[in-house]
Amino acid sequence: MNRRVVITGIGAITPLGNDALSTWQAIKAGTNGIAPITAFDTTDFTVKLAAEVKVELKNYIPAAELRKMDRYTSLAVVAAMEVLKDSGITAENTDLHRAGCFVSSGIGGLSTIEREHSKGLERTFERVSAMFIPMSIANMAAGKISIMSGFKGYCMAPVTACAGGTNAIGDAMRQIRHGYADVIMAGGSEGCISPLAVGGFSVMGALHQGNNPNRASIPFDAERSGFVIGEGAAMLMLEEYEHAKKRGAKIYAEVLGYGATSDAYHITAPDPDSRGGELAMEEAITDAGLKPSDIGYINAHGTSTPLNDKGETKAIKTVFGDGAYKTPISSTKSMIGHTLGAAGAVEAIVCINAIREGFLPPTINHSVADPECDLDYIPNTGREADIKYALSNSLGFGGHNATLVFAKI
């Protein structure tokens, strides 16, 4: 018999806030977190905008420890600290051998790789930092959080590009559902607003190259021209329902369904048939024991790229039929850009809060209609709506598709 899995803690650090609550309040208000890049000099770059986290990490993590972490790990640790406090999980109320950490990063410590490679060219490569390897590998956020929390169960780092945060949560749900764990902290982190990352995405033609933050990340708008790179981290505490009840935990929502598929089509472009995204949604809705008509809100992947938004819209229409036009949809990326491996975790928190508060956040700066993207994208202003179920999509390079369904409890 499947065990129920609930959310008992949330934490986030994003371009809109240094915790989950301030991030959600800014998203409700339709705040734009996109601005000119300050992380490096963009004089010689065509890309000028990003969604940066505006925080002094030394206010959260001792300087000596901070020097041993890549930015993506430090952002993950800040979000994890919030989750631990919010959830109240301790060694006294939980068997830490049955507590795990699933933390995704799409790119990992690219900033460290970039910096240490430059140092190696200048000084010889045997004079790079002794912390270079542990700082740069993509599993280190999960490892660091495990050490910090004392969680001794399954610790892993799904690396599925922009679907990673959603895969981390979905895979964690299944581990708990089938009895392998009682508690798992799951989410994602990214911190790679750097010359190499921006240059790499730019030369692919993936990034928006304009200077106006209000016309930069514009999912489903006819003038969309590429995504805006973002950074941040979000973590959720997943817990078996009876375990949570026994310790009197605050419960935010239930993780009810999960679907994961592959396009098996192209390394970067989505399948024009959109079948992979369709199947992920169908699997998640079926896994939740629901029908498409039960879903009250969709948090779309919605990257603001021409192919993604058109393909995702097509997939939603196929899965939901005529009901697609009645189902409210929005893209959080219109406000915080694309946080890559962290995106699905941030958007999971958005779905949970939408269910809890009965408020659907907007897709901001939507002004030019696209006949191929003609659904209800909650343009510009959020709205109140009493919903029971929300669905979140994540679609990554390599053809990775992942969908989660959350339920009010």
CSV table of C-alpha atoms in Angstrom, one decimal:
chain,number,residue,atom,x,y,z
A,1,MET,CA,0.0,0.0,0.0
A,2,ASN,CA,1.3,3.4,-0.9
A,3,ARG,CA,2.1,5.8,1.9
A,4,ARG,CA,1.0,9.4,1.7
A,5,VAL,CA,3.7,12.1,1.3
A,6,VAL,CA,3.3,15.6,2.6
A,7,ILE,CA,5.3,18.9,2.7
A,8,THR,CA,6.2,20.0,6.2
A,9,GLY,CA,8.8,22.7,5.5
A,10,ILE,CA,9.8,25.1,2.7
A,11,GLY,CA,12.8,27.3,2.2
A,12,ALA,CA,14.0,29.5,-0.6
A,13,ILE,CA,16.5,32.2,-1.6
A,14,THR,CA,15.7,33.8,-5.0
A,15,PRO,CA,16.0,37.0,-6.9
A,16,LEU,CA,12.8,38.2,-5.2
A,17,GLY,CA,13.5,37.3,-1.6
A,18,ASN,CA,15.9,35.8,0.9
A,19,ASP,CA,13.4,33.3,2.2
A,20,ALA,CA,10.3,31.5,1.1
A,21,LEU,CA,7.7,34.0,2.5
A,22,SER,CA,9.3,37.1,1.0
A,23,THR,CA,9.7,35.3,-2.4
A,24,TRP,CA,6.0,34.3,-2.4
A,25,GLN,CA,4.8,37.8,-1.4
A,26,ALA,CA,6.9,39.3,-4.3
A,27,ILE,CA,5.5,36.7,-6.7
A,28,LYS,CA,2.0,37.5,-5.7
A,29,ALA,CA,2.6,41.2,-6.3
A,30,GLY,CA,4.0,40.5,-9.7
A,31,THR,CA,7.5,41.9,-8.9
A,32,ASN,CA,10.2,41.7,-11.6
A,33,GLY,CA,13.5,40.4,-10.3
A,34,ILE,CA,15.3,40.9,-13.6
A,35,ALA,CA,17.9,43.6,-13.8
A,36,PRO,CA,21.3,44.5,-15.3
A,37,ILE,CA,24.0,41.9,-14.5
A,38,THR,CA,26.3,43.0,-11.6
A,39,ALA,CA,28.2,39.7,-11.1
A,40,PHE,CA,30.7,40.5,-13.9
A,41,ASP,CA,31.5,43.2,-16.5
A,42,THR,CA,29.1,42.8,-19.4
A,43,THR,CA,30.8,45.5,-21.6
A,44,ASP,CA,31.8,42.9,-24.3
A,45,PHE,CA,28.6,40.8,-23.9
A,46,THR,CA,25.4,41.0,-26.0
A,47,VAL,CA,23.5,39.7,-22.9
A,48,LYS,CA,23.1,42.4,-20.3
A,49,LEU,CA,20.3,41.1,-18.0
A,50,ALA,CA,19.9,38.4,-15.4
A,51,ALA,CA,17.9,37.6,-12.2
A,52,GLU,CA,20.5,37.7,-9.4
A,53,VAL,CA,20.1,36.9,-5.8
A,54,LYS,CA,20.6,40.1,-3.8
A,55,VAL,CA,22.1,38.9,-0.5
A,56,GLU,CA,25.4,38.9,1.4
A,57,LEU,CA,25.9,35.2,2.0
A,58,LYS,CA,28.4,35.9,4.8
A,59,ASN,CA,25.3,37.0,6.8
A,60,TYR,CA,24.2,33.4,6.8
A,61,ILE,CA,27.3,31.3,6.5
A,62,PRO,CA,30.7,31.9,8.4
A,63,ALA,CA,33.3,33.3,6.0
A,64,ALA,CA,35.7,30.4,6.5
A,65,GLU,CA,33.0,27.9,5.4
A,66,LEU,CA,31.8,30.1,2.6
A,67,ARG,CA,35.3,30.1,1.0
A,68,LYS,CA,35.0,26.3,0.7
A,69,MET,CA,31.7,26.4,-1.2
A,70,ASP,CA,30.7,27.2,-4.7
A,71,ARG,CA,27.9,29.8,-4.9
A,72,TYR,CA,25.3,27.1,-5.8
A,73,THR,CA,26.1,25.1,-2.7
A,74,SER,CA,26.0,28.2,-0.4
A,75,LEU,CA,22.6,29.2,-1.8
A,76,ALA,CA,21.4,25.6,-1.2
A,77,VAL,CA,22.6,25.7,2.3
A,78,VAL,CA,20.7,28.9,3.1
A,79,ALA,CA,17.5,27.4,1.8
A,80,ALA,CA,18.2,24.2,3.7
A,81,MET,CA,18.7,26.1,6.9
A,82,GLU,CA,15.3,27.6,6.5
A,83,VAL,CA,13.6,24.3,5.8
A,84,LEU,CA,15.2,22.6,8.9
A,85,LYS,CA,13.9,25.4,11.1
A,86,ASP,CA,10.5,25.5,9.4
A,87,SER,CA,9.9,21.8,9.5
A,88,GLY,CA,11.1,21.1,13.1
A,89,ILE,CA,12.8,17.9,12.1
A,90,THR,CA,15.3,16.8,14.7
A,91,ALA,CA,17.1,13.7,15.9
A,92,GLU,CA,14.6,13.5,18.7
A,93,ASN,CA,11.5,13.2,16.5
A,94,THR,CA,13.0,11.4,13.4
A,95,ASP,CA,15.3,8.5,12.7
A,96,LEU,CA,18.0,10.2,10.8
A,97,HIS,CA,19.0,7.0,9.1
A,98,ARG,CA,15.6,7.2,7.4
A,99,ALA,CA,16.1,10.9,6.4
A,100,GLY,CA,17.6,11.8,3.0
A,101,CYS,CA,18.7,14.7,0.9
A,102,PHE,CA,17.9,14.9,-2.9
A,103,VAL,CA,19.3,18.2,-4.2
A,104,SER,CA,19.6,19.0,-7.9
A,105,SER,CA,21.8,21.4,-9.8
A,106,GLY,CA,21.7,21.7,-13.5
A,107,ILE,CA,25.3,22.9,-13.8
A,108,GLY,CA,26.9,22.7,-10.4
A,109,GLY,CA,30.1,24.6,-9.6
A,110,LEU,CA,30.7,26.2,-13.0
A,111,SER,CA,31.8,29.5,-11.4
A,112,THR,CA,34.5,27.6,-9.4
A,113,ILE,CA,35.6,25.7,-12.5
A,114,GLU,CA,35.8,29.0,-14.5
A,115,ARG,CA,37.8,30.7,-11.7
A,116,GLU,CA,40.2,27.9,-11.0
A,117,HIS,CA,40.9,27.3,-14.7
A,118,SER,CA,41.9,30.9,-15.1
A,119,LYS,CA,44.1,30.5,-12.1
A,120,GLY,CA,45.7,27.4,-13.5
A,121,LEU,CA,46.6,29.1,-16.7
A,122,GLU,CA,48.3,31.9,-14.7
A,123,ARG,CA,50.0,29.8,-12.1
A,124,THR,CA,50.1,26.2,-13.4
A,125,PHE,CA,47.4,23.7,-12.7
A,126,GLU,CA,49.0,22.2,-9.7
A,127,ARG,CA,48.5,25.5,-7.9
A,128,VAL,CA,44.7,25.6,-8.1
A,129,SER,CA,42.7,25.5,-4.9
A,130,ALA,CA,42.8,22.2,-3.0
A,131,MET,CA,39.0,22.7,-2.6
A,132,PHE,CA,38.5,22.9,-6.4
A,133,ILE,CA,37.1,19.4,-6.9
A,134,PRO,CA,34.7,19.3,-3.9
A,135,MET,CA,33.5,22.8,-4.6
A,136,SER,CA,32.7,22.2,-8.3
A,137,ILE,CA,31.0,18.8,-8.4
A,138,ALA,CA,27.3,18.8,-8.8
A,139,ASN,CA,26.5,16.6,-5.8
A,140,MET,CA,28.2,18.7,-3.2
A,141,ALA,CA,25.1,20.7,-2.3
A,142,ALA,CA,23.4,17.5,-1.4
A,143,GLY,CA,26.4,16.2,0.5
A,144,LYS,CA,26.9,19.5,2.4
A,145,ILE,CA,23.2,19.6,3.4
A,146,SER,CA,23.4,16.0,4.6
A,147,ILE,CA,26.4,16.8,6.8
A,148,MET,CA,24.8,19.9,8.1
A,149,SER,CA,21.4,18.3,8.9
A,150,GLY,CA,22.8,14.9,10.1
A,151,PHE,CA,20.5,13.1,7.6
A,152,LYS,CA,22.1,9.7,7.1
A,153,GLY,CA,19.7,8.2,4.5
A,154,TYR,CA,19.8,8.2,0.8
A,155,CYS,CA,21.7,11.3,-0.4
A,156,MET,CA,21.7,12.0,-4.2
A,157,ALA,CA,21.8,14.8,-6.8
A,158,PRO,CA,19.7,14.3,-9.9
A,159,VAL,CA,21.3,16.2,-12.8
A,160,THR,CA,18.5,16.5,-15.4
A,161,ALA,CA,19.1,20.1,-16.5
A,162,CYS,CA,16.0,22.3,-16.0
A,163,ALA,CA,13.9,19.4,-14.8
A,164,GLY,CA,16.2,18.6,-11.9
A,165,GLY,CA,14.4,20.3,-9.1
A,166,THR,CA,11.2,18.6,-10.0
A,167,ASN,CA,12.8,15.2,-10.4
A,168,ALA,CA,14.4,15.6,-7.0
A,169,ILE,CA,11.0,16.2,-5.4
A,170,GLY,CA,9.3,13.5,-7.4
A,171,ASP,CA,12.0,10.9,-6.7
A,172,ALA,CA,11.9,11.8,-3.0
A,173,MET,CA,8.2,11.4,-2.9
A,174,ARG,CA,8.5,7.9,-4.4
A,175,GLN,CA,11.2,6.9,-1.9
A,176,ILE,CA,8.9,7.8,1.0
A,177,ARG,CA,5.7,6.5,-0.6
A,178,HIS,CA,7.3,3.0,-1.0
A,179,GLY,CA,8.8,2.9,2.5
A,180,TYR,CA,12.5,3.5,1.8
A,181,ALA,CA,12.5,6.7,3.9
A,182,ASP,CA,10.4,8.7,6.2
A,183,VAL,CA,11.8,12.2,5.5
A,184,ILE,CA,13.7,13.7,2.6
A,185,MET,CA,14.8,17.2,2.0
A,186,ALA,CA,14.5,17.8,-1.7
A,187,GLY,CA,15.0,20.7,-4.1
A,188,GLY,CA,17.5,22.4,-6.3
A,189,SER,CA,20.1,25.1,-6.5
A,190,GLU,CA,21.9,27.1,-9.2
A,191,GLY,CA,24.5,29.9,-9.0
A,192,CYS,CA,26.1,30.3,-12.4
A,193,ILE,CA,25.6,33.9,-13.5
A,194,SER,CA,29.2,34.0,-14.8
A,195,PRO,CA,31.0,34.9,-18.0
A,196,LEU,CA,31.3,31.3,-19.2
A,197,ALA,CA,27.7,30.3,-18.5
A,198,VAL,CA,26.2,33.5,-20.0
A,199,GLY,CA,28.5,33.2,-23.0
A,200,GLY,CA,27.7,29.6,-23.5
A,201,PHE,CA,24.0,30.0,-23.4
A,202,SER,CA,24.2,33.2,-25.5
A,203,VAL,CA,26.2,31.6,-28.3
A,204,MET,CA,23.5,28.9,-28.5
A,205,GLY,CA,20.9,31.7,-29.1
A,206,ALA,CA,19.1,30.7,-25.9
A,207,LEU,CA,19.2,34.0,-24.0
A,208,HIS,CA,17.3,37.2,-24.4
A,209,GLN,CA,19.7,40.0,-25.6
A,210,GLY,CA,17.7,43.2,-24.9
A,211,ASN,CA,18.2,45.9,-22.3
A,212,ASN,CA,14.6,46.3,-21.0
A,213,PRO,CA,13.9,44.1,-17.9
A,214,ASN,CA,10.2,44.5,-18.5
A,215,ARG,CA,10.4,42.9,-22.0
A,216,ALA,CA,13.1,40.3,-21.2
A,217,SER,CA,11.4,37.2,-19.7
A,218,ILE,CA,8.0,37.3,-21.4
A,219,PRO,CA,6.7,33.7,-21.5
A,220,PHE,CA,3.9,33.0,-24.1
A,221,ASP,CA,4.2,36.6,-25.5
A,222,ALA,CA,4.6,36.8,-29.3
A,223,GLU,CA,7.8,38.9,-28.8
A,224,ARG,CA,9.6,36.4,-26.6
A,225,SER,CA,13.1,35.8,-27.8
A,226,GLY,CA,15.0,33.7,-25.2
A,227,PHE,CA,15.2,33.1,-21.5
A,228,VAL,CA,16.8,35.2,-18.8
A,229,ILE,CA,19.3,33.3,-16.7
A,230,GLY,CA,18.6,33.3,-12.9
A,231,GLU,CA,20.0,32.0,-9.7
A,232,GLY,CA,18.7,30.8,-6.4
A,233,ALA,CA,17.7,27.7,-4.4
A,234,ALA,CA,14.5,26.2,-3.0
A,235,MET,CA,14.1,23.2,-0.7
A,236,LEU,CA,11.1,21.3,0.6
A,237,MET,CA,10.8,18.8,3.4
A,238,LEU,CA,8.9,15.8,2.3
A,239,GLU,CA,7.6,13.5,5.0
A,240,GLU,CA,5.4,10.5,5.4
A,241,TYR,CA,1.9,11.6,6.5
A,242,GLU,CA,1.6,9.5,9.7
A,243,HIS,CA,5.1,10.4,10.7
A,244,ALA,CA,4.3,14.1,10.3
A,245,LYS,CA,1.0,13.7,12.2
A,246,LYS,CA,2.7,11.8,15.1
A,247,ARG,CA,5.1,14.7,15.8
A,248,GLY,CA,2.4,17.4,15.3
A,249,ALA,CA,4.0,18.9,12.2
A,250,LYS,CA,2.6,21.8,10.2
A,251,ILE,CA,1.5,20.4,6.9
A,252,TYR,CA,1.6,22.6,3.8
A,253,ALA,CA,0.3,20.3,1.1
A,254,GLU,CA,0.4,16.8,-0.2
A,255,VAL,CA,2.6,15.5,-3.1
A,256,LEU,CA,0.0,13.5,-4.9
A,257,GLY,CA,1.4,12.7,-8.4
A,258,TYR,CA,4.6,12.5,-10.4
A,259,GLY,CA,5.5,11.8,-14.0
A,260,ALA,CA,8.9,11.7,-15.7
A,261,THR,CA,9.6,11.1,-19.4
A,262,SER,CA,12.2,11.7,-22.1
A,263,ASP,CA,11.7,13.2,-25.5
A,264,ALA,CA,14.4,11.0,-27.0
A,265,TYR,CA,14.6,13.6,-29.7
A,266,HIS,CA,17.3,16.3,-29.4
A,267,ILE,CA,20.0,17.6,-27.0
A,268,THR,CA,18.4,21.1,-26.7
A,269,ALA,CA,15.3,21.5,-28.8
A,270,PRO,CA,12.0,20.1,-27.5
A,271,ASP,CA,10.2,17.5,-29.6
A,272,PRO,CA,7.8,19.4,-32.0
A,273,ASP,CA,5.2,16.8,-31.3
A,274,SER,CA,5.3,17.7,-27.6
A,275,ARG,CA,4.6,14.0,-26.7
A,276,GLY,CA,7.2,13.8,-23.9
A,277,GLY,CA,5.7,16.7,-22.0
A,278,GLU,CA,2.2,15.4,-22.6
A,279,LEU,CA,3.1,12.0,-21.2
A,280,ALA,CA,4.8,13.5,-18.1
A,281,MET,CA,1.5,15.4,-17.4
A,282,GLU,CA,-0.6,12.4,-18.1
A,283,GLU,CA,1.5,10.2,-15.8
A,284,ALA,CA,1.4,12.7,-13.0
A,285,ILE,CA,-2.3,13.2,-13.2
A,286,THR,CA,-2.9,9.4,-13.3
A,287,ASP,CA,-0.5,8.8,-10.5
A,288,ALA,CA,-2.4,11.3,-8.4
A,289,GLY,CA,-5.7,9.4,-9.1
A,290,LEU,CA,-7.2,12.5,-10.8
A,291,LYS,CA,-8.6,13.6,-14.2
A,292,PRO,CA,-7.2,16.7,-16.1
A,293,SER,CA,-10.4,18.6,-15.2
A,294,ASP,CA,-9.5,18.3,-11.5
A,295,ILE,CA,-6.4,20.5,-11.9
A,296,GLY,CA,-7.1,24.1,-10.9
A,297,TYR,CA,-3.8,25.7,-11.8
A,298,ILE,CA,-0.7,24.9,-13.9
A,299,ASN,CA,2.7,26.4,-13.1
A,300,ALA,CA,4.2,26.2,-16.6
A,301,HIS,CA,7.8,25.7,-17.4
A,302,GLY,CA,7.3,28.8,-19.5
A,303,THR,CA,10.8,29.8,-20.4
A,304,SER,CA,10.1,32.6,-22.8
A,305,THR,CA,11.8,30.8,-25.7
A,306,PRO,CA,9.9,30.5,-28.9
A,307,LEU,CA,9.9,26.6,-29.1
A,308,ASN,CA,9.3,25.8,-25.4
A,309,ASP,CA,6.3,28.0,-24.9
A,310,LYS,CA,4.6,26.9,-28.1
A,311,GLY,CA,5.3,23.3,-27.4
A,312,GLU,CA,4.2,23.4,-23.8
A,313,THR,CA,1.0,25.1,-24.9
A,314,LYS,CA,0.4,22.4,-27.4
A,315,ALA,CA,1.0,19.7,-24.8
A,316,ILE,CA,-1.4,21.2,-22.4
A,317,LYS,CA,-4.1,21.4,-25.1
A,318,THR,CA,-3.6,17.7,-25.9
A,319,VAL,CA,-3.8,16.6,-22.3
A,320,PHE,CA,-6.6,18.9,-21.1
A,321,GLY,CA,-8.6,19.1,-24.3
A,322,ASP,CA,-11.3,21.9,-24.3
A,323,GLY,CA,-10.5,22.2,-20.6
A,324,ALA,CA,-7.2,23.8,-21.4
A,325,TYR,CA,-8.9,27.1,-22.1
A,326,LYS,CA,-10.5,27.0,-18.7
A,327,THR,CA,-7.4,26.1,-16.7
A,328,PRO,CA,-5.3,29.1,-15.4
A,329,ILE,CA,-1.6,28.9,-16.2
A,330,SER,CA,1.3,31.1,-15.3
A,331,SER,CA,5.1,31.2,-15.5
A,332,THR,CA,7.1,32.2,-12.5
A,333,LYS,CA,10.0,32.7,-14.8
A,334,SER,CA,8.5,35.9,-16.0
A,335,MET,CA,9.6,37.3,-12.6
A,336,ILE,CA,12.7,35.4,-11.6
A,337,GLY,CA,14.1,34.2,-14.9
A,338,HIS,CA,15.2,30.7,-15.4
A,339,THR,CA,17.0,29.3,-12.4
A,340,LEU,CA,17.8,26.0,-14.2
A,341,GLY,CA,18.2,23.2,-11.7
A,342,ALA,CA,16.4,25.2,-9.0
A,343,ALA,CA,13.4,26.2,-11.1
A,344,GLY,CA,11.2,23.2,-10.4
A,345,ALA,CA,11.7,23.5,-6.7
A,346,VAL,CA,10.9,27.2,-6.6
A,347,GLU,CA,7.8,26.5,-8.7
A,348,ALA,CA,6.8,23.7,-6.4
A,349,ILE,CA,6.7,26.2,-3.6
A,350,VAL,CA,4.6,28.5,-5.7
A,351,CYS,CA,2.1,25.8,-6.4
A,352,ILE,CA,1.9,24.9,-2.7
A,353,ASN,CA,1.3,28.5,-1.7
A,354,ALA,CA,-1.3,28.9,-4.5
A,355,ILE,CA,-3.2,26.0,-3.1
A,356,ARG,CA,-2.9,27.1,0.6
A,357,GLU,CA,-3.8,30.8,0.0
A,358,GLY,CA,-6.2,30.4,-2.9
A,359,PHE,CA,-4.2,32.9,-5.0
A,360,LEU,CA,-2.9,32.2,-8.5
A,361,PRO,CA,0.2,34.3,-9.4
A,362,PRO,CA,0.5,36.1,-12.7
A,363,THR,CA,2.7,35.9,-15.8
A,364,ILE,CA,4.0,39.5,-15.8
A,365,ASN,CA,4.8,41.7,-18.7
A,366,HIS,CA,2.5,39.8,-21.1
A,367,SER,CA,1.3,42.3,-23.7
A,368,VAL,CA,1.5,40.9,-27.3
A,369,ALA,CA,-0.8,37.9,-28.0
A,370,ASP,CA,0.6,34.9,-29.8
A,371,PRO,CA,-2.0,32.9,-31.8
A,372,GLU,CA,-0.1,29.7,-31.0
A,373,CYS,CA,-0.1,30.5,-27.3
A,374,ASP,CA,-3.8,31.3,-26.7
A,375,LEU,CA,-4.6,29.9,-23.2
A,376,ASP,CA,-5.3,31.7,-20.0
A,377,TYR,CA,-1.7,32.6,-18.8
A,378,ILE,CA,-3.0,34.9,-15.9
A,379,PRO,CA,-1.6,38.0,-17.7
A,380,ASN,CA,0.0,40.7,-15.5
A,381,THR,CA,-2.2,40.4,-12.4
A,382,GLY,CA,-2.7,37.5,-10.1
A,383,ARG,CA,-6.2,36.4,-9.1
A,384,GLU,CA,-7.9,34.7,-6.2
A,385,ALA,CA,-9.2,31.2,-6.8
A,386,ASP,CA,-10.1,28.3,-4.5
A,387,ILE,CA,-8.3,25.3,-5.9
A,388,LYS,CA,-7.6,21.9,-4.6
A,389,TYR,CA,-5.0,20.6,-7.1
A,390,ALA,CA,-2.0,22.3,-8.8
A,391,LEU,CA,0.3,20.9,-11.5
A,392,SER,CA,3.9,22.0,-12.1
A,393,ASN,CA,5.9,21.3,-15.3
A,394,SER,CA,9.6,21.2,-15.8
A,395,LEU,CA,11.3,20.5,-19.2
A,396,GLY,CA,15.1,20.3,-19.6
A,397,PHE,CA,17.8,20.1,-22.2
A,398,GLY,CA,18.4,16.6,-23.3
A,399,GLY,CA,14.6,16.0,-23.5
A,400,HIS,CA,14.0,15.6,-19.7
A,401,ASN,CA,10.4,16.2,-18.7
A,402,ALA,CA,9.0,16.1,-15.2
A,403,THR,CA,5.6,17.0,-13.7
A,404,LEU,CA,4.3,17.1,-10.2
A,405,VAL,CA,0.8,17.4,-8.8
A,406,PHE,CA,0.2,18.9,-5.4
A,407,ALA,CA,-3.0,18.7,-3.3
A,408,LYS,CA,-4.6,20.8,-0.6
A,409,ILE,CA,-4.7,19.0,2.7
